[in-house]
Tab-separated table of C-alpha atoms in Angstrom:
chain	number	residue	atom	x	y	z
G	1044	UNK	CA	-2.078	-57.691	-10.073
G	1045	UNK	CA	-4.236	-57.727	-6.742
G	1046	UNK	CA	-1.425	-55.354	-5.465
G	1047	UNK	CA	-0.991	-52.734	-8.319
G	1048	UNK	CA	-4.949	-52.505	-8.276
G	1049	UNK	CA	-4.853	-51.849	-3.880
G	1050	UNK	CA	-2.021	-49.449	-4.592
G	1051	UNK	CA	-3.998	-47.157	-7.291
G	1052	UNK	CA	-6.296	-45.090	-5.227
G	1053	UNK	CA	-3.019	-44.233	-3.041
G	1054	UNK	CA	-0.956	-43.211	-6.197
G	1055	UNK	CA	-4.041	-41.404	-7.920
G	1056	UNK	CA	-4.516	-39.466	-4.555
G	1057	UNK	CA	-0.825	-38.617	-4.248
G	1058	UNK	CA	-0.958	-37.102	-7.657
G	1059	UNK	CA	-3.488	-35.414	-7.029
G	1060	UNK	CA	-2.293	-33.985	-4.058
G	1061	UNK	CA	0.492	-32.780	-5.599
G	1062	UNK	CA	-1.117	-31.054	-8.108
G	1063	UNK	CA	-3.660	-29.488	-6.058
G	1064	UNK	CA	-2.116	-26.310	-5.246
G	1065	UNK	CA	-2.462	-25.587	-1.432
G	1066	UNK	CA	1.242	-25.163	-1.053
G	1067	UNK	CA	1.226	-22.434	-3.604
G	1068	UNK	CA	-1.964	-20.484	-2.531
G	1069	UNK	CA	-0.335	-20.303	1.149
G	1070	UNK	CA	2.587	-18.905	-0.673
G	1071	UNK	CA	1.002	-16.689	-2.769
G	1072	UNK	CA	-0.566	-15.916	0.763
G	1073	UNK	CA	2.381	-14.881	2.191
G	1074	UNK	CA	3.605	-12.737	-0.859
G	1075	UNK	CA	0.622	-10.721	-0.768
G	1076	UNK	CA	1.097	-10.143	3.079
G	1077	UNK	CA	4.839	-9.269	2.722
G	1078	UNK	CA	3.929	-6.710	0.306
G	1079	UNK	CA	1.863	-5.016	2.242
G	1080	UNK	CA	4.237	-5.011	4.792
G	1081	UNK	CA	6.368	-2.871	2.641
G	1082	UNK	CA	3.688	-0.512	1.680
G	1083	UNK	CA	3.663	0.128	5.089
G	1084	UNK	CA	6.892	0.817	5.615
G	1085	UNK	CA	7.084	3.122	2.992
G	1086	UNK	CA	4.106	5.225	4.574
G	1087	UNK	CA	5.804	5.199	7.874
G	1088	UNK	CA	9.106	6.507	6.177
G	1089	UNK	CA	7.135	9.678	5.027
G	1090	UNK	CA	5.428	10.069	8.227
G	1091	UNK	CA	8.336	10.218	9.891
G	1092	UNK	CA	9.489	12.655	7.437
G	1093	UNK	CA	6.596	15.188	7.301
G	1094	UNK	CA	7.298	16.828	11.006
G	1095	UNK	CA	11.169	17.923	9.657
G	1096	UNK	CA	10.026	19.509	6.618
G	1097	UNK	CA	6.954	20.593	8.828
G	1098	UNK	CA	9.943	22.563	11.123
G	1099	UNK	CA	11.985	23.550	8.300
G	1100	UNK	CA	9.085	25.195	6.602
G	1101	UNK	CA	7.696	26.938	10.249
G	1102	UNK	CA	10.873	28.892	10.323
G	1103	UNK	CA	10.445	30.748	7.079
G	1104	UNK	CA	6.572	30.948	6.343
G	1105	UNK	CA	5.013	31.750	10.291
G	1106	UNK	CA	1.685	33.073	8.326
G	1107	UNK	CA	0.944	29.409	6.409
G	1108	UNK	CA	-0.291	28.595	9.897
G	1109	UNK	CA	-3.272	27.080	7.992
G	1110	UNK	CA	-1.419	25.111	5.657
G	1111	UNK	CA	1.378	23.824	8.149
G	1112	UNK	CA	-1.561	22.971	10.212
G	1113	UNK	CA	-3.897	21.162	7.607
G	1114	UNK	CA	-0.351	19.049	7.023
G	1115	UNK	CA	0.214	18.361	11.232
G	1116	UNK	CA	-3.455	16.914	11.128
G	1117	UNK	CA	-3.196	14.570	8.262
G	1118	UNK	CA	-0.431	13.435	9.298
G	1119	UNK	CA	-1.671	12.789	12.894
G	1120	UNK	CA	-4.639	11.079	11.727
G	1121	UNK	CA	-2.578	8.656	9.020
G	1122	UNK	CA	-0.869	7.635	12.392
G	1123	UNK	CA	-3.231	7.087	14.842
G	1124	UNK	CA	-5.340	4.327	12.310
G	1125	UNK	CA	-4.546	1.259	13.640
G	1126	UNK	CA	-3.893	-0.545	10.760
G	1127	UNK	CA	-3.282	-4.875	10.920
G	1128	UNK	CA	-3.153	-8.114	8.214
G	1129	UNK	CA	-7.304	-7.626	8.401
G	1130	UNK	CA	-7.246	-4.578	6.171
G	1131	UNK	CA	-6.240	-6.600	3.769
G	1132	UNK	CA	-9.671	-8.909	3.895
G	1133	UNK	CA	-11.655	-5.940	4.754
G	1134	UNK	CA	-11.911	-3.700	1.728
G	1135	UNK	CA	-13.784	-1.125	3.983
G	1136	UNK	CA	-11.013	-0.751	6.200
G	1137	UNK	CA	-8.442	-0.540	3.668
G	1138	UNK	CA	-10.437	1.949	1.474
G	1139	UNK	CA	-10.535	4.126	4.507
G	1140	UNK	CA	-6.643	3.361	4.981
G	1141	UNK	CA	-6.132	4.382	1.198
G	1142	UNK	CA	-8.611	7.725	2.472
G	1143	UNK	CA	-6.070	9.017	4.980
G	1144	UNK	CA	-3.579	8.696	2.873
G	1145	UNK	CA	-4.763	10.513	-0.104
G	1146	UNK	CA	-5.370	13.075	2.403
G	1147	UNK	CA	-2.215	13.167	3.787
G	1148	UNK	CA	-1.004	13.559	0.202
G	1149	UNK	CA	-3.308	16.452	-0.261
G	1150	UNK	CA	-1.973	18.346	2.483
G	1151	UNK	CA	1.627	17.918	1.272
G	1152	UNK	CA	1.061	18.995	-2.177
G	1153	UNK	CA	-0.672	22.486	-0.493
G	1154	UNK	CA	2.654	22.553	1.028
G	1155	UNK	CA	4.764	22.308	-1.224
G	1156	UNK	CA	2.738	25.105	-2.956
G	1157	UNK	CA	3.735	27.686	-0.130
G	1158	UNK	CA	7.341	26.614	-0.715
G	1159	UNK	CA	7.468	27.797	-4.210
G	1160	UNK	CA	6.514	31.700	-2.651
G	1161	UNK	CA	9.737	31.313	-0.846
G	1162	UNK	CA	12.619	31.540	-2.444
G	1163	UNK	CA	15.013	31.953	0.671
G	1164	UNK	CA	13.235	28.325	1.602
G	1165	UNK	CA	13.723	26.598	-1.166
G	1166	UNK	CA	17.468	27.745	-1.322
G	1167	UNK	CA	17.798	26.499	2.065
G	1168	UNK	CA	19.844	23.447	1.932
G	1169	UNK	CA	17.992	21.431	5.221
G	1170	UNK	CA	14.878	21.744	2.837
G	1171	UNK	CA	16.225	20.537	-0.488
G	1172	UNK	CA	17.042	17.297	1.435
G	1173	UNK	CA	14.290	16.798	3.239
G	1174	UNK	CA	12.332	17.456	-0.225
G	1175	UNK	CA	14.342	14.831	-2.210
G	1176	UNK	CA	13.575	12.344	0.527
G	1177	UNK	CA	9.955	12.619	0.733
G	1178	UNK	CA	9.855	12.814	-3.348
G	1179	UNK	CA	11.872	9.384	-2.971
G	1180	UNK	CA	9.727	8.194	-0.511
G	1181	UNK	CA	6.663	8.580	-2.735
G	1182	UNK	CA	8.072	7.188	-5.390
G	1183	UNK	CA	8.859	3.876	-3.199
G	1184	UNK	CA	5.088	4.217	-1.893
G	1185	UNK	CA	4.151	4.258	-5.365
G	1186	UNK	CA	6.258	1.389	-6.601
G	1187	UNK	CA	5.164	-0.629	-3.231
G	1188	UNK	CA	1.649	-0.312	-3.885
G	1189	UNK	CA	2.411	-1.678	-7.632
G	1190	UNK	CA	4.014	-4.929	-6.018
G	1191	UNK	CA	1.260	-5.303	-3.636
G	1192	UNK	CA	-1.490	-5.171	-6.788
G	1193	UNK	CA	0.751	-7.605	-8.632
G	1194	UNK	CA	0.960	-10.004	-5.552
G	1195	UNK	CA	-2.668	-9.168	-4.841
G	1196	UNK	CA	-3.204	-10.201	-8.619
G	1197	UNK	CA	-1.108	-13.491	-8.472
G	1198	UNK	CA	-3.208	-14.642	-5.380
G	1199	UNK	CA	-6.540	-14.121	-6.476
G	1200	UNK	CA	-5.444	-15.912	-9.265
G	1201	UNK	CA	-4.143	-18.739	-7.503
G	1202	UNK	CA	-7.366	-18.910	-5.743
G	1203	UNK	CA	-9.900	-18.806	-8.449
G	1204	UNK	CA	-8.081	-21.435	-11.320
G	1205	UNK	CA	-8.579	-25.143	-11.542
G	1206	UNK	CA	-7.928	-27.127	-9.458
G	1207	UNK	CA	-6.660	-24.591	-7.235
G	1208	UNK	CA	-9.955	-23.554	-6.564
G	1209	UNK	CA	-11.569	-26.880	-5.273
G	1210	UNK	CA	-8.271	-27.005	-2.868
G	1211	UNK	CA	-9.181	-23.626	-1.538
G	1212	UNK	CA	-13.381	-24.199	-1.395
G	1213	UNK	CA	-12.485	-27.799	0.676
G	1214	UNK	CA	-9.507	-27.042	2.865
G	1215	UNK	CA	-8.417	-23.277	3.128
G	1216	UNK	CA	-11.702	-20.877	2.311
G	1217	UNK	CA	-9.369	-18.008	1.510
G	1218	UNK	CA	-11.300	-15.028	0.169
G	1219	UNK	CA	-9.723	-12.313	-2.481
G	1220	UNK	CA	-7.715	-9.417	-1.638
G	1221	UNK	CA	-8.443	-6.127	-2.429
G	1222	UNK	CA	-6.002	-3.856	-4.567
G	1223	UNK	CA	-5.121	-0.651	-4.244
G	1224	UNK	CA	-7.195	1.358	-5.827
G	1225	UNK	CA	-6.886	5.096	-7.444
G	1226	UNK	CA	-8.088	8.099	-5.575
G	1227	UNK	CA	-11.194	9.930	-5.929
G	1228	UNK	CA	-10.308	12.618	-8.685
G	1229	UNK	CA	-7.163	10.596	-10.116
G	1230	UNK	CA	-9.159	9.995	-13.673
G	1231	UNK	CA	-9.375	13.519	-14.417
G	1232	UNK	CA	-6.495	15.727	-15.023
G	1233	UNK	CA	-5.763	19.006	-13.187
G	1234	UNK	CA	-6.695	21.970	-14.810
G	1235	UNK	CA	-3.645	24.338	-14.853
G	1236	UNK	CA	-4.546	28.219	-15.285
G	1237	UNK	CA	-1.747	30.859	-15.708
């Protein structure tokens, strides 16, 4: 009897260890960190697109210097933030990530405004491609930065439920992670005049 009674506090503290969910924060960890690592990749992709459609677009509209140039500057300034794993605990440094960004966007959208007074342009079969590539681009931007909320979502989770949340306060101090967040402007709908 003298044994089961020693051996007790070691089973009741084995159980709870295995219940206590470290192993699945530090996963949940790790999934939220992988996802951003493809929301990166994604805004790389259309970085490194912008400068061909950039060229493409030179050749046939030489007096959209403005435009061409407001596009060259975004783009130059989305990649010379250095961006590492802290944005992600630094919701200043991601909001300003998320800033660029939505400028860059800007600047693209002008552009493809200037490529609807060309028809020659958009005919022009270098063009078309590099256009379905960027449009598939931002699509994967958009659906990375949904599986980055959702991860983002999970963890926090993870973090903040019983007794998951006694693991974390004791052994790991993890703090939240910030979502992505919609731009300034995104709530209200463009106004479209003929």
């Amino acid at each position: 009897m003298k044994r089961i009674v020693a051996k007790l506090p070691i089973l009741l503290l084995l159980t709870l260890l295995s219940g206590c969910g470290y192993n699945t924060m530090q996963a949940n960890e790790e999934a939220v960190v992988a996802a951003w690592g493809n929301v990166e990749s994604s805004y790389q992709r259309r970085a490194d697109l912008i400068p061909n459609l950039v060229e493409v677009v030179k050749g046939y509209a030489k007096h959209e210097a403005d435009t061409l140039k407001a596009v060259t500057e975004a783009r130059a300034k989305v990649g010379s933030m250095q961006v590492s794993k802290d944005v992600l605990n630094n919701p200043e440094s991601l909001n300003k990530f998320q800033k660029a960004q939505g400028e860059l966007s800007g600047a693209l959208s002008r552009l493809m405004v200037v490529v609807e007074k060309y028809p020659d342009l958009k005919a022009n079969q270098n063009f078309m491609d590099l256009q379905k590539q960027l449009e598939g681009t931002e699509n994967r931007i958009n659906v990375a930065r949904e599986r980055y909320n959702t991860s983002v979502q999970v963890f926090n989770t993870s973090i903040r439920t019983f007794p998951n949340s006694l693991t974390n306060s004791l052994l790991l101090h993890l703090n939240r992670k910030e979502a992505f967040k919609a731009e300034e402007g995104a709530k209200t709908a463009p106004k479209i005049k003929f």
